[in-house]
mmCIF file of N, CA and C in Angstrom:
data_model
loop_
_atom_site.group_PDB
_atom_site.id
_atom_site.type_symbol
_atom_site.label_atom_id
_atom_site.label_comp_id
_atom_site.label_asym_id
_atom_site.label_seq_id
_atom_site.Cartn_x
_atom_site.Cartn_y
_atom_site.Cartn_z
ATOM 1 N N MET A 1 0.805 -1.469 0.009
ATOM 2 C CA MET A 1 0.173 0.080 0.165
ATOM 3 C C MET A 1 1.078 1.248 0.195
ATOM 4 N N LYS A 2 0.215 2.155 -0.853
ATOM 5 C CA LYS A 2 1.205 3.420 -0.778
ATOM 6 C C LYS A 2 1.042 4.228 0.658
ATOM 7 N N PRO A 3 2.064 4.625 1.218
ATOM 8 C CA PRO A 3 2.093 5.481 2.646
ATOM 9 C C PRO A 3 1.714 6.864 2.225
ATOM 10 N N PHE A 4 1.030 7.557 3.286
ATOM 11 C CA PHE A 4 1.074 9.038 3.555
ATOM 12 C C PHE A 4 1.482 9.396 4.856
ATOM 13 N N ASN A 5 1.648 10.785 5.143
ATOM 14 C CA ASN A 5 2.143 11.398 6.375
ATOM 15 C C ASN A 5 0.934 11.248 7.118
ATOM 16 N N LEU A 6 1.424 11.029 8.249
ATOM 17 C CA LEU A 6 0.258 10.856 9.595
ATOM 18 C C LEU A 6 0.629 11.876 10.628
ATOM 19 N N LYS A 7 0.075 12.773 11.404
ATOM 20 C CA LYS A 7 0.669 13.231 12.603
ATOM 21 C C LYS A 7 -0.676 12.733 13.641
ATOM 22 N N ILE A 8 -0.205 12.628 14.620
ATOM 23 C CA ILE A 8 -1.171 12.539 15.827
ATOM 24 C C ILE A 8 -0.594 13.299 16.809
ATOM 25 N N ILE A 9 -1.770 14.269 17.475
ATOM 26 C CA ILE A 9 -0.875 15.181 18.387
ATOM 27 C C ILE A 9 -2.348 15.500 19.508
ATOM 28 N N THR A 10 -1.828 15.274 20.546
ATOM 29 C CA THR A 10 -2.812 15.486 21.333
ATOM 30 C C THR A 10 -2.495 16.817 22.382
ATOM 31 N N PRO A 11 -3.057 17.232 23.514
ATOM 32 C CA PRO A 11 -2.774 18.343 24.318
ATOM 33 C C PRO A 11 -1.481 18.025 25.103
ATOM 34 N N ASP A 12 -0.873 16.761 25.046
ATOM 35 C CA ASP A 12 0.040 16.452 25.873
ATOM 36 C C ASP A 12 1.460 16.108 24.563
ATOM 37 N N GLY A 13 1.033 16.167 23.535
ATOM 38 C CA GLY A 13 2.430 16.262 22.594
ATOM 39 C C GLY A 13 2.108 15.175 21.454
ATOM 40 N N VAL A 14 3.296 15.148 20.796
ATOM 41 C CA VAL A 14 2.977 14.442 19.441
ATOM 42 C C VAL A 14 3.126 12.797 20.060
ATOM 43 N N LYS A 15 1.766 12.242 19.479
ATOM 44 C CA LYS A 15 1.796 10.778 20.006
ATOM 45 C C LYS A 15 2.495 10.030 18.740
ATOM 46 N N PHE A 16 2.358 10.517 17.419
ATOM 47 C CA PHE A 16 2.824 9.610 16.076
ATOM 48 C C PHE A 16 3.278 10.658 15.182
ATOM 49 N N SER A 17 4.455 10.595 14.620
ATOM 50 C CA SER A 17 4.351 11.265 13.223
ATOM 51 C C SER A 17 5.400 10.640 12.346
ATOM 52 N N GLY A 18 4.894 9.856 11.250
ATOM 53 C CA GLY A 18 5.536 9.289 10.302
ATOM 54 C C GLY A 18 4.771 8.745 9.173
ATOM 55 N N GLU A 19 5.001 7.887 8.427
ATOM 56 C CA GLU A 19 4.540 7.499 7.351
ATOM 57 C C GLU A 19 3.377 6.414 7.742
ATOM 58 N N CYS A 20 2.346 6.177 7.192
ATOM 59 C CA CYS A 20 1.169 5.602 7.417
ATOM 60 C C CYS A 20 0.640 4.853 6.169
ATOM 61 N N GLU A 21 0.185 3.630 6.159
ATOM 62 C CA GLU A 21 -0.409 3.341 5.032
ATOM 63 C C GLU A 21 -2.131 3.229 5.084
ATOM 64 N N SER A 22 -2.468 3.345 6.233
ATOM 65 C CA SER A 22 -3.979 3.153 6.668
ATOM 66 C C SER A 22 -4.162 3.514 8.046
ATOM 67 N N LEU A 23 -5.014 4.610 8.158
ATOM 68 C CA LEU A 23 -5.613 5.044 9.293
ATOM 69 C C LEU A 23 -7.289 4.803 9.505
ATOM 70 N N LEU A 24 -7.601 3.924 10.602
ATOM 71 C CA LEU A 24 -9.257 3.917 10.461
ATOM 72 C C LEU A 24 -9.412 4.493 12.109
ATOM 73 N N VAL A 25 -10.411 5.294 12.030
ATOM 74 C CA VAL A 25 -10.807 5.946 13.166
ATOM 75 C C VAL A 25 -12.424 6.332 13.379
ATOM 76 N N ARG A 26 -12.808 6.417 14.577
ATOM 77 C CA ARG A 26 -14.119 6.591 14.894
ATOM 78 C C ARG A 26 -14.446 7.888 14.600
ATOM 79 N N THR A 27 -15.412 8.369 13.800
ATOM 80 C CA THR A 27 -15.744 9.797 13.933
ATOM 81 C C THR A 27 -17.312 9.823 14.555
ATOM 82 N N VAL A 28 -17.844 11.009 14.900
ATOM 83 C CA VAL A 28 -19.082 11.191 15.167
ATOM 84 C C VAL A 28 -20.115 10.554 14.675
ATOM 85 N N ASP A 29 -19.933 10.379 13.259
ATOM 86 C CA ASP A 29 -20.602 9.776 12.135
ATOM 87 C C ASP A 29 -20.413 8.466 11.793
ATOM 88 N N GLY A 30 -19.565 7.642 12.395
ATOM 89 C CA GLY A 30 -18.902 6.478 12.131
ATOM 90 C C GLY A 30 -17.739 6.133 11.743
ATOM 91 N N ASP A 31 -17.023 5.152 11.091
ATOM 92 C CA ASP A 31 -15.703 4.954 11.348
ATOM 93 C C ASP A 31 -15.396 5.523 9.854
ATOM 94 N N VAL A 32 -14.299 5.984 9.801
ATOM 95 C CA VAL A 32 -13.450 6.504 8.493
ATOM 96 C C VAL A 32 -12.004 5.695 8.422
ATOM 97 N N GLU A 33 -12.133 5.374 7.303
ATOM 98 C CA GLU A 33 -10.451 4.627 7.004
ATOM 99 C C GLU A 33 -9.870 5.627 5.761
ATOM 100 N N ILE A 34 -8.818 6.167 6.269
ATOM 101 C CA ILE A 34 -7.938 7.126 5.391
ATOM 102 C C ILE A 34 -6.562 6.063 4.613
ATOM 103 N N LEU A 35 -6.543 6.599 3.402
ATOM 104 C CA LEU A 35 -5.594 5.756 2.398
ATOM 105 C C LEU A 35 -4.925 7.037 1.656
ATOM 106 N N ALA A 36 -3.855 6.536 1.150
ATOM 107 C CA ALA A 36 -3.161 7.676 0.474
ATOM 108 C C ALA A 36 -3.939 8.273 -0.615
ATOM 109 N N ASP A 37 -3.863 9.393 -0.825
ATOM 110 C CA ASP A 37 -4.540 10.065 -1.865
ATOM 111 C C ASP A 37 -5.899 10.207 -1.362
ATOM 112 N N HIS A 38 -6.394 10.299 -0.451
ATOM 113 C CA HIS A 38 -7.780 10.472 0.175
ATOM 114 C C HIS A 38 -8.073 11.808 -0.381
ATOM 115 N N THR A 39 -9.280 12.075 -0.535
ATOM 116 C CA THR A 39 -9.723 13.774 -0.601
ATOM 117 C C THR A 39 -9.669 14.236 0.520
ATOM 118 N N ASP A 40 -9.474 15.585 0.142
ATOM 119 C CA ASP A 40 -9.624 16.733 1.354
ATOM 120 C C ASP A 40 -10.747 16.447 2.357
ATOM 121 N N MET A 41 -10.688 16.579 3.771
ATOM 122 C CA MET A 41 -11.635 16.549 4.616
ATOM 123 C C MET A 41 -11.240 17.107 5.820
ATOM 124 N N PHE A 42 -12.261 17.182 6.682
ATOM 125 C CA PHE A 42 -12.491 17.607 7.773
ATOM 126 C C PHE A 42 -13.447 16.999 8.837
ATOM 127 N N CYS A 43 -13.341 16.188 9.766
ATOM 128 C CA CYS A 43 -14.543 15.713 10.952
ATOM 129 C C CYS A 43 -13.931 15.799 11.967
ATOM 130 N N THR A 44 -15.072 15.643 12.739
ATOM 131 C CA THR A 44 -15.009 15.393 14.191
ATOM 132 C C THR A 44 -14.989 13.982 14.782
ATOM 133 N N VAL A 45 -13.803 13.401 15.423
ATOM 134 C CA VAL A 45 -13.614 12.655 16.373
ATOM 135 C C VAL A 45 -14.460 12.025 17.199
ATOM 136 N N GLY A 46 -14.852 11.001 17.301
ATOM 137 C CA GLY A 46 -15.679 10.081 18.264
ATOM 138 C C GLY A 46 -14.901 9.495 19.460
ATOM 139 N N VAL A 47 -15.650 8.605 20.267
ATOM 140 C CA VAL A 47 -14.850 7.791 20.944
ATOM 141 C C VAL A 47 -14.790 6.193 20.296
ATOM 142 N N GLY A 48 -13.786 6.008 20.394
ATOM 143 C CA GLY A 48 -13.476 4.569 19.557
ATOM 144 C C GLY A 48 -12.162 4.230 19.436
ATOM 145 N N ARG A 49 -11.932 2.977 18.825
ATOM 146 C CA ARG A 49 -10.528 2.390 18.640
ATOM 147 C C ARG A 49 -10.014 3.033 17.108
ATOM 148 N N ALA A 50 -8.903 3.295 17.050
ATOM 149 C CA ALA A 50 -8.072 3.844 16.184
ATOM 150 C C ALA A 50 -7.123 2.605 15.676
ATOM 151 N N ARG A 51 -7.084 2.482 14.485
ATOM 152 C CA ARG A 51 -5.994 1.510 13.741
ATOM 153 C C ARG A 51 -5.149 2.244 13.009
ATOM 154 N N LEU A 52 -3.916 1.939 12.973
ATOM 155 C CA LEU A 52 -2.960 2.414 12.090
ATOM 156 C C LEU A 52 -2.259 1.237 11.316
ATOM 157 N N LEU A 53 -2.014 1.081 10.171
ATOM 158 C CA LEU A 53 -1.261 0.203 9.342
ATOM 159 C C LEU A 53 0.163 1.097 9.158
ATOM 160 N N LEU A 54 1.093 0.208 9.788
ATOM 161 C CA LEU A 54 2.407 0.867 9.709
ATOM 162 C C LEU A 54 3.288 -0.400 9.123
ATOM 163 N N SER A 55 3.857 -0.194 7.812
ATOM 164 C CA SER A 55 4.696 -1.361 7.246
ATOM 165 C C SER A 55 4.004 -2.505 7.246
ATOM 166 N N GLY A 56 2.749 -2.869 6.662
ATOM 167 C CA GLY A 56 2.173 -3.892 6.899
ATOM 168 C C GLY A 56 1.520 -4.539 8.491
ATOM 169 N N GLU A 57 2.020 -3.903 9.657
ATOM 170 C CA GLU A 57 1.576 -4.119 10.897
ATOM 171 C C GLU A 57 0.365 -3.087 11.171
ATOM 172 N N SER A 58 -0.371 -3.773 11.936
ATOM 173 C CA SER A 58 -1.615 -2.892 12.857
ATOM 174 C C SER A 58 -1.154 -2.569 13.963
ATOM 175 N N ARG A 59 -1.344 -1.340 14.392
ATOM 176 C CA ARG A 59 -1.189 -0.896 15.890
ATOM 177 C C ARG A 59 -2.410 -0.267 16.247
ATOM 178 N N HIS A 60 -2.941 -0.573 17.313
ATOM 179 C CA HIS A 60 -4.394 0.033 17.643
ATOM 180 C C HIS A 60 -4.043 0.863 18.979
ATOM 181 N N GLY A 61 -4.894 1.774 19.053
ATOM 182 C CA GLY A 61 -5.443 2.930 20.436
ATOM 183 C C GLY A 61 -6.678 3.167 20.249
ATOM 184 N N ALA A 62 -6.588 3.939 21.643
ATOM 185 C CA ALA A 62 -7.994 4.394 22.032
ATOM 186 C C ALA A 62 -7.773 5.830 21.767
ATOM 187 N N ALA A 63 -8.837 6.378 20.925
ATOM 188 C CA ALA A 63 -9.080 7.944 20.838
ATOM 189 C C ALA A 63 -10.471 8.504 21.284
ATOM 190 N N GLN A 64 -10.313 9.496 21.643
ATOM 191 C CA GLN A 64 -11.516 10.369 21.930
ATOM 192 C C GLN A 64 -11.516 11.647 21.644
ATOM 193 N N GLY A 65 -12.689 12.133 20.989
ATOM 194 C CA GLY A 65 -12.878 13.600 20.748
ATOM 195 C C GLY A 65 -11.699 14.253 19.915
ATOM 196 N N GLY A 66 -11.885 15.550 19.069
ATOM 197 C CA GLY A 66 -10.924 16.126 18.648
ATOM 198 C C GLY A 66 -11.599 16.014 17.003
ATOM 199 N N THR A 67 -10.326 16.472 16.227
ATOM 200 C CA THR A 67 -10.708 16.424 14.694
ATOM 201 C C THR A 67 -9.742 15.630 14.108
ATOM 202 N N LEU A 68 -10.051 15.503 12.746
ATOM 203 C CA LEU A 68 -8.984 14.846 11.993
ATOM 204 C C LEU A 68 -9.070 15.507 10.582
ATOM 205 N N THR A 69 -8.283 16.025 10.000
ATOM 206 C CA THR A 69 -7.996 16.600 8.820
ATOM 207 C C THR A 69 -7.168 15.716 7.654
ATOM 208 N N VAL A 70 -7.551 15.948 6.774
ATOM 209 C CA VAL A 70 -6.857 15.465 5.256
ATOM 210 C C VAL A 70 -6.576 16.540 4.387
ATOM 211 N N LEU A 71 -5.555 17.087 4.158
ATOM 212 C CA LEU A 71 -5.174 18.578 3.520
ATOM 213 C C LEU A 71 -3.977 18.059 2.419
ATOM 214 N N SER A 72 -4.257 17.976 1.245
ATOM 215 C CA SER A 72 -3.289 17.936 0.155
ATOM 216 C C SER A 72 -2.414 16.599 0.580
ATOM 217 N N GLY A 73 -3.202 15.631 1.260
ATOM 218 C CA GLY A 73 -2.062 14.031 1.442
ATOM 219 C C GLY A 73 -1.760 14.128 2.808
ATOM 220 N N ASP A 74 -1.862 15.071 3.386
ATOM 221 C CA ASP A 74 -1.083 15.100 4.815
ATOM 222 C C ASP A 74 -2.422 14.849 5.708
ATOM 223 N N VAL A 75 -2.343 14.121 6.564
ATOM 224 C CA VAL A 75 -3.492 13.668 7.527
ATOM 225 C C VAL A 75 -2.820 13.970 9.158
ATOM 226 N N THR A 76 -3.803 14.683 9.777
ATOM 227 C CA THR A 76 -3.490 15.118 10.943
ATOM 228 C C THR A 76 -4.874 14.659 11.993
ATOM 229 N N LEU A 77 -4.355 14.061 13.105
ATOM 230 C CA LEU A 77 -5.316 13.438 13.913
ATOM 231 C C LEU A 77 -4.943 14.052 15.291
ATOM 232 N N LEU A 78 -6.066 15.043 15.528
ATOM 233 C CA LEU A 78 -6.049 15.971 17.089
ATOM 234 C C LEU A 78 -6.889 15.624 17.829
ATOM 235 N N PRO A 79 -6.656 14.456 18.675
ATOM 236 C CA PRO A 79 -7.751 13.961 19.357
ATOM 237 C C PRO A 79 -7.744 14.457 20.886
ATOM 238 N N VAL A 80 -8.455 14.614 21.590
ATOM 239 C CA VAL A 80 -8.525 15.144 23.106
ATOM 240 C C VAL A 80 -7.553 14.387 23.835
ATOM 241 N N THR A 81 -8.123 12.827 23.637
ATOM 242 C CA THR A 81 -6.672 11.961 24.224
ATOM 243 C C THR A 81 -6.656 10.781 23.115
ATOM 244 N N PHE A 82 -5.340 10.151 23.405
ATOM 245 C CA PHE A 82 -5.123 9.020 22.566
ATOM 246 C C PHE A 82 -4.280 8.262 23.243
ATOM 247 N N GLU A 83 -4.298 7.266 23.144
ATOM 248 C CA GLU A 83 -3.441 6.067 24.003
ATOM 249 C C GLU A 83 -3.196 4.929 22.978
ATOM 250 N N PHE A 84 -2.011 4.619 22.774
ATOM 251 C CA PHE A 84 -1.694 3.346 22.097
ATOM 252 C C PHE A 84 -2.065 1.942 22.976
ATOM 253 N N LYS A 85 -2.265 1.039 22.514
ATOM 254 C CA LYS A 85 -2.635 -0.416 23.198
ATOM 255 C C LYS A 85 -1.707 -0.380 24.664
ATOM 256 N N ASP A 86 -0.609 -0.514 24.016
ATOM 257 C CA ASP A 86 0.685 -0.794 24.997
ATOM 258 C C ASP A 86 0.835 0.499 26.109
ATOM 259 N N GLU A 87 0.243 1.516 25.961
ATOM 260 C CA GLU A 87 0.538 2.572 26.880
ATOM 261 C C GLU A 87 -0.768 2.408 27.958
ATOM 262 N N ILE A 88 -1.851 1.673 27.801
ATOM 263 C CA ILE A 88 -3.253 1.780 28.552
ATOM 264 C C ILE A 88 -2.898 0.860 29.787
ATOM 265 N N ASP A 89 -3.078 1.392 30.805
ATOM 266 C CA ASP A 89 -3.246 0.892 32.169
ATOM 267 C C ASP A 89 -4.487 0.054 32.534
ATOM 268 N N THR A 90 -4.589 -0.848 32.283
ATOM 269 C CA THR A 90 -5.648 -1.663 32.556
ATOM 270 C C THR A 90 -6.460 -1.471 33.982
ATOM 271 N N ALA A 91 -5.712 -1.382 34.935
ATOM 272 C CA ALA A 91 -5.982 -1.412 36.110
ATOM 273 C C ALA A 91 -6.724 -0.165 36.511
ATOM 274 N N ARG A 92 -5.703 1.104 35.812
ATOM 275 C CA ARG A 92 -6.557 2.373 35.952
ATOM 276 C C ARG A 92 -7.759 2.666 35.112
ATOM 277 N N ALA A 93 -7.992 2.104 33.852
ATOM 278 C CA ALA A 93 -8.932 2.039 33.083
ATOM 279 C C ALA A 93 -10.246 1.499 33.875
ATOM 280 N N GLU A 94 -9.774 0.263 34.566
ATOM 281 C CA GLU A 94 -11.034 -0.545 35.292
ATOM 282 C C GLU A 94 -11.338 0.351 36.371
ATOM 283 N N ALA A 95 -10.585 0.995 37.263
ATOM 284 C CA ALA A 95 -10.882 1.805 38.236
ATOM 285 C C ALA A 95 -11.896 3.012 37.752
ATOM 286 N N ALA A 96 -11.345 3.491 36.382
ATOM 287 C CA ALA A 96 -12.300 4.663 35.858
ATOM 288 C C ALA A 96 -13.562 4.154 35.500
ATOM 289 N N ARG A 97 -13.717 2.934 35.040
ATOM 290 C CA ARG A 97 -15.025 2.371 34.680
ATOM 291 C C ARG A 97 -16.097 2.158 35.920
ATOM 292 N N GLU A 98 -15.248 1.758 36.870
ATOM 293 C CA GLU A 98 -16.207 1.682 38.299
ATOM 294 C C GLU A 98 -16.647 2.874 38.782
ATOM 295 N N ARG A 99 -15.605 3.689 38.737
ATOM 296 C CA ARG A 99 -16.106 5.283 39.381
ATOM 297 C C ARG A 99 -17.289 5.716 38.380
ATOM 298 N N ALA A 100 -17.173 5.527 37.213
ATOM 299 C CA ALA A 100 -18.044 6.279 36.158
ATOM 300 C C ALA A 100 -19.264 5.343 36.321
ATOM 301 N N GLU A 101 -19.390 4.211 36.723
ATOM 302 C CA GLU A 101 -20.608 3.444 37.063
ATOM 303 C C GLU A 101 -21.484 3.861 38.165
ATOM 304 N N VAL A 102 -20.447 4.121 39.293
ATOM 305 C CA VAL A 102 -21.308 4.773 40.607
ATOM 306 C C VAL A 102 -21.673 6.021 40.450
ATOM 307 N N ALA A 103 -21.004 6.900 39.418
ATOM 308 C CA ALA A 103 -21.594 8.127 39.345
ATOM 309 C C ALA A 103 -22.588 8.378 38.517
ATOM 310 N N LEU A 104 -22.713 7.275 37.297
ATOM 311 C CA LEU A 104 -24.123 7.026 36.797
ATOM 312 C C LEU A 104 -25.100 6.937 37.690
ATOM 313 N N GLN A 105 -24.856 6.062 38.231
ATOM 314 C CA GLN A 105 -26.087 5.585 39.342
ATOM 315 C C GLN A 105 -26.624 6.577 40.360
ATOM 316 N N ALA A 106 -25.468 7.422 40.738
ATOM 317 C CA ALA A 106 -26.021 8.789 41.431
ATOM 318 C C ALA A 106 -26.411 9.904 41.087
ATOM 319 N N ALA A 107 -26.267 9.750 39.782
ATOM 320 C CA ALA A 107 -26.541 10.955 38.848
ATOM 321 C C ALA A 107 -27.984 11.768 39.207
ATOM 322 N N ARG A 108 -28.328 12.956 39.468
ATOM 323 C CA ARG A 108 -29.505 13.396 39.959
ATOM 324 C C ARG A 108 -29.998 14.423 38.846
ATOM 325 N N ASP A 109 -29.191 15.096 37.982
ATOM 326 C CA ASP A 109 -29.398 15.641 36.987
ATOM 327 C C ASP A 109 -28.856 15.236 35.525
ATOM 328 N N LYS A 110 -29.548 16.018 34.276
ATOM 329 C CA LYS A 110 -28.743 15.388 33.144
ATOM 330 C C LYS A 110 -27.234 15.623 33.057
ATOM 331 N N ARG A 111 -27.075 16.624 33.323
ATOM 332 C CA ARG A 111 -25.448 17.457 32.900
ATOM 333 C C ARG A 111 -24.797 16.105 33.720
ATOM 334 N N THR A 112 -24.905 16.019 35.017
ATOM 335 C CA THR A 112 -24.115 14.936 35.840
ATOM 336 C C THR A 112 -24.187 13.647 35.298
ATOM 337 N N GLU A 113 -25.155 13.298 34.770
ATOM 338 C CA GLU A 113 -25.525 11.798 34.066
ATOM 339 C C GLU A 113 -24.565 12.127 32.698
ATOM 340 N N ASP A 114 -24.589 13.236 31.698
ATOM 341 C CA ASP A 114 -23.864 13.101 30.690
ATOM 342 C C ASP A 114 -22.302 12.724 30.733
ATOM 343 N N VAL A 115 -21.781 13.527 31.659
ATOM 344 C CA VAL A 115 -20.507 13.496 32.119
ATOM 345 C C VAL A 115 -20.080 12.091 32.739
ATOM 346 N N ALA A 116 -20.923 11.593 33.593
ATOM 347 C CA ALA A 116 -20.592 10.052 33.983
ATOM 348 C C ALA A 116 -20.644 9.149 32.686
ATOM 349 N N ARG A 117 -21.868 9.363 31.826
ATOM 350 C CA ARG A 117 -21.700 8.415 30.703
ATOM 351 C C ARG A 117 -20.615 8.545 29.578
ATOM 352 N N ALA A 118 -20.215 9.838 29.510
ATOM 353 C CA ALA A 118 -18.688 10.024 28.766
ATOM 354 C C ALA A 118 -17.611 9.412 29.638
ATOM 355 N N LYS A 119 -17.430 9.491 30.741
ATOM 356 C CA LYS A 119 -16.435 8.860 31.229
ATOM 357 C C LYS A 119 -16.253 7.291 31.341
ATOM 358 N N LEU A 120 -17.675 6.860 31.273
ATOM 359 C CA LEU A 120 -17.886 5.308 31.193
ATOM 360 C C LEU A 120 -17.685 5.165 29.776
ATOM 361 N N LEU A 121 -18.024 5.665 28.916
ATOM 362 C CA LEU A 121 -17.590 5.303 27.702
ATOM 363 C C LEU A 121 -16.122 5.410 27.213
ATOM 364 N N ARG A 122 -15.306 6.419 27.804
ATOM 365 C CA ARG A 122 -14.066 6.442 27.658
ATOM 366 C C ARG A 122 -13.204 5.189 28.135
ATOM 367 N N ALA A 123 -13.730 4.918 29.242
ATOM 368 C CA ALA A 123 -13.127 3.649 30.434
ATOM 369 C C ALA A 123 -13.403 2.560 29.392
ATOM 370 N N LEU A 124 -14.558 2.293 28.784
ATOM 371 C CA LEU A 124 -14.790 1.124 28.303
ATOM 372 C C LEU A 124 -14.169 0.881 26.986
ATOM 373 N N ASN A 125 -13.895 1.853 26.255
ATOM 374 C CA ASN A 125 -13.069 2.006 25.130
ATOM 375 C C ASN A 125 -11.489 1.898 25.367
ATOM 376 N N ARG A 126 -11.034 2.401 26.363
ATOM 377 C CA ARG A 126 -9.554 1.979 26.733
ATOM 378 C C ARG A 126 -9.601 0.478 26.942
ATOM 379 N N LEU A 127 -10.298 0.121 27.810
ATOM 380 C CA LEU A 127 -10.389 -1.252 28.129
ATOM 381 C C LEU A 127 -10.580 -2.285 26.832
ATOM 382 N N SER A 128 -11.335 -2.166 26.105
ATOM 383 C CA SER A 128 -11.644 -2.763 24.742
ATOM 384 C C SER A 128 -10.305 -2.781 23.842
ATOM 385 N N VAL A 129 -9.565 -1.489 23.827
ATOM 386 C CA VAL A 129 -8.536 -1.701 23.213
ATOM 387 C C VAL A 129 -7.536 -2.414 23.885
ATOM 388 N N ALA A 130 -7.346 -2.004 25.123
ATOM 389 C CA ALA A 130 -6.232 -3.203 25.945
ATOM 390 C C ALA A 130 -6.560 -4.430 26.043
ATOM 391 N N GLU A 131 -7.723 -4.814 25.680
ATOM 392 C CA GLU A 131 -8.101 -6.301 25.773
ATOM 393 C C GLU A 131 -7.886 -7.135 24.523
ATOM 394 N N ARG A 132 -7.930 -6.201 23.118
ATOM 395 C CA ARG A 132 -7.876 -7.005 21.956
ATOM 396 C C ARG A 132 -6.799 -7.671 21.838
ATOM 397 N N LYS A 133 -6.822 -8.843 21.191
ATOM 398 C CA LYS A 133 -5.661 -9.780 20.789
ATOM 399 C C LYS A 133 -4.982 -9.012 19.524
#
């Protein structure tokens, strides 16, 4: 497959910069796969698994929020958070899931419920990516 330039940049810094053959990421409208020579686009990233194809090998990560742009062949993923599978602390993610479930049960208003649900979704996504074979 023909490679393209990909940068993944979070508020904490550059997570990846280099050649990529394919990027599959969840947007708010569904999954999008980027290949070389993709048309220019801009979209909002949802919560979900991301898959990079690097030299024929898949590398998975957990992404949440932010934007994805393709401009003149260069691809930039600017998620709010992004963790590669090998960076995910499963004990921490499991504790976050438990806290979010408790907060969701205790929620007394829509805003508190929405925040707890978002935290639960993020924790479940991280656990799903970490446990993937």
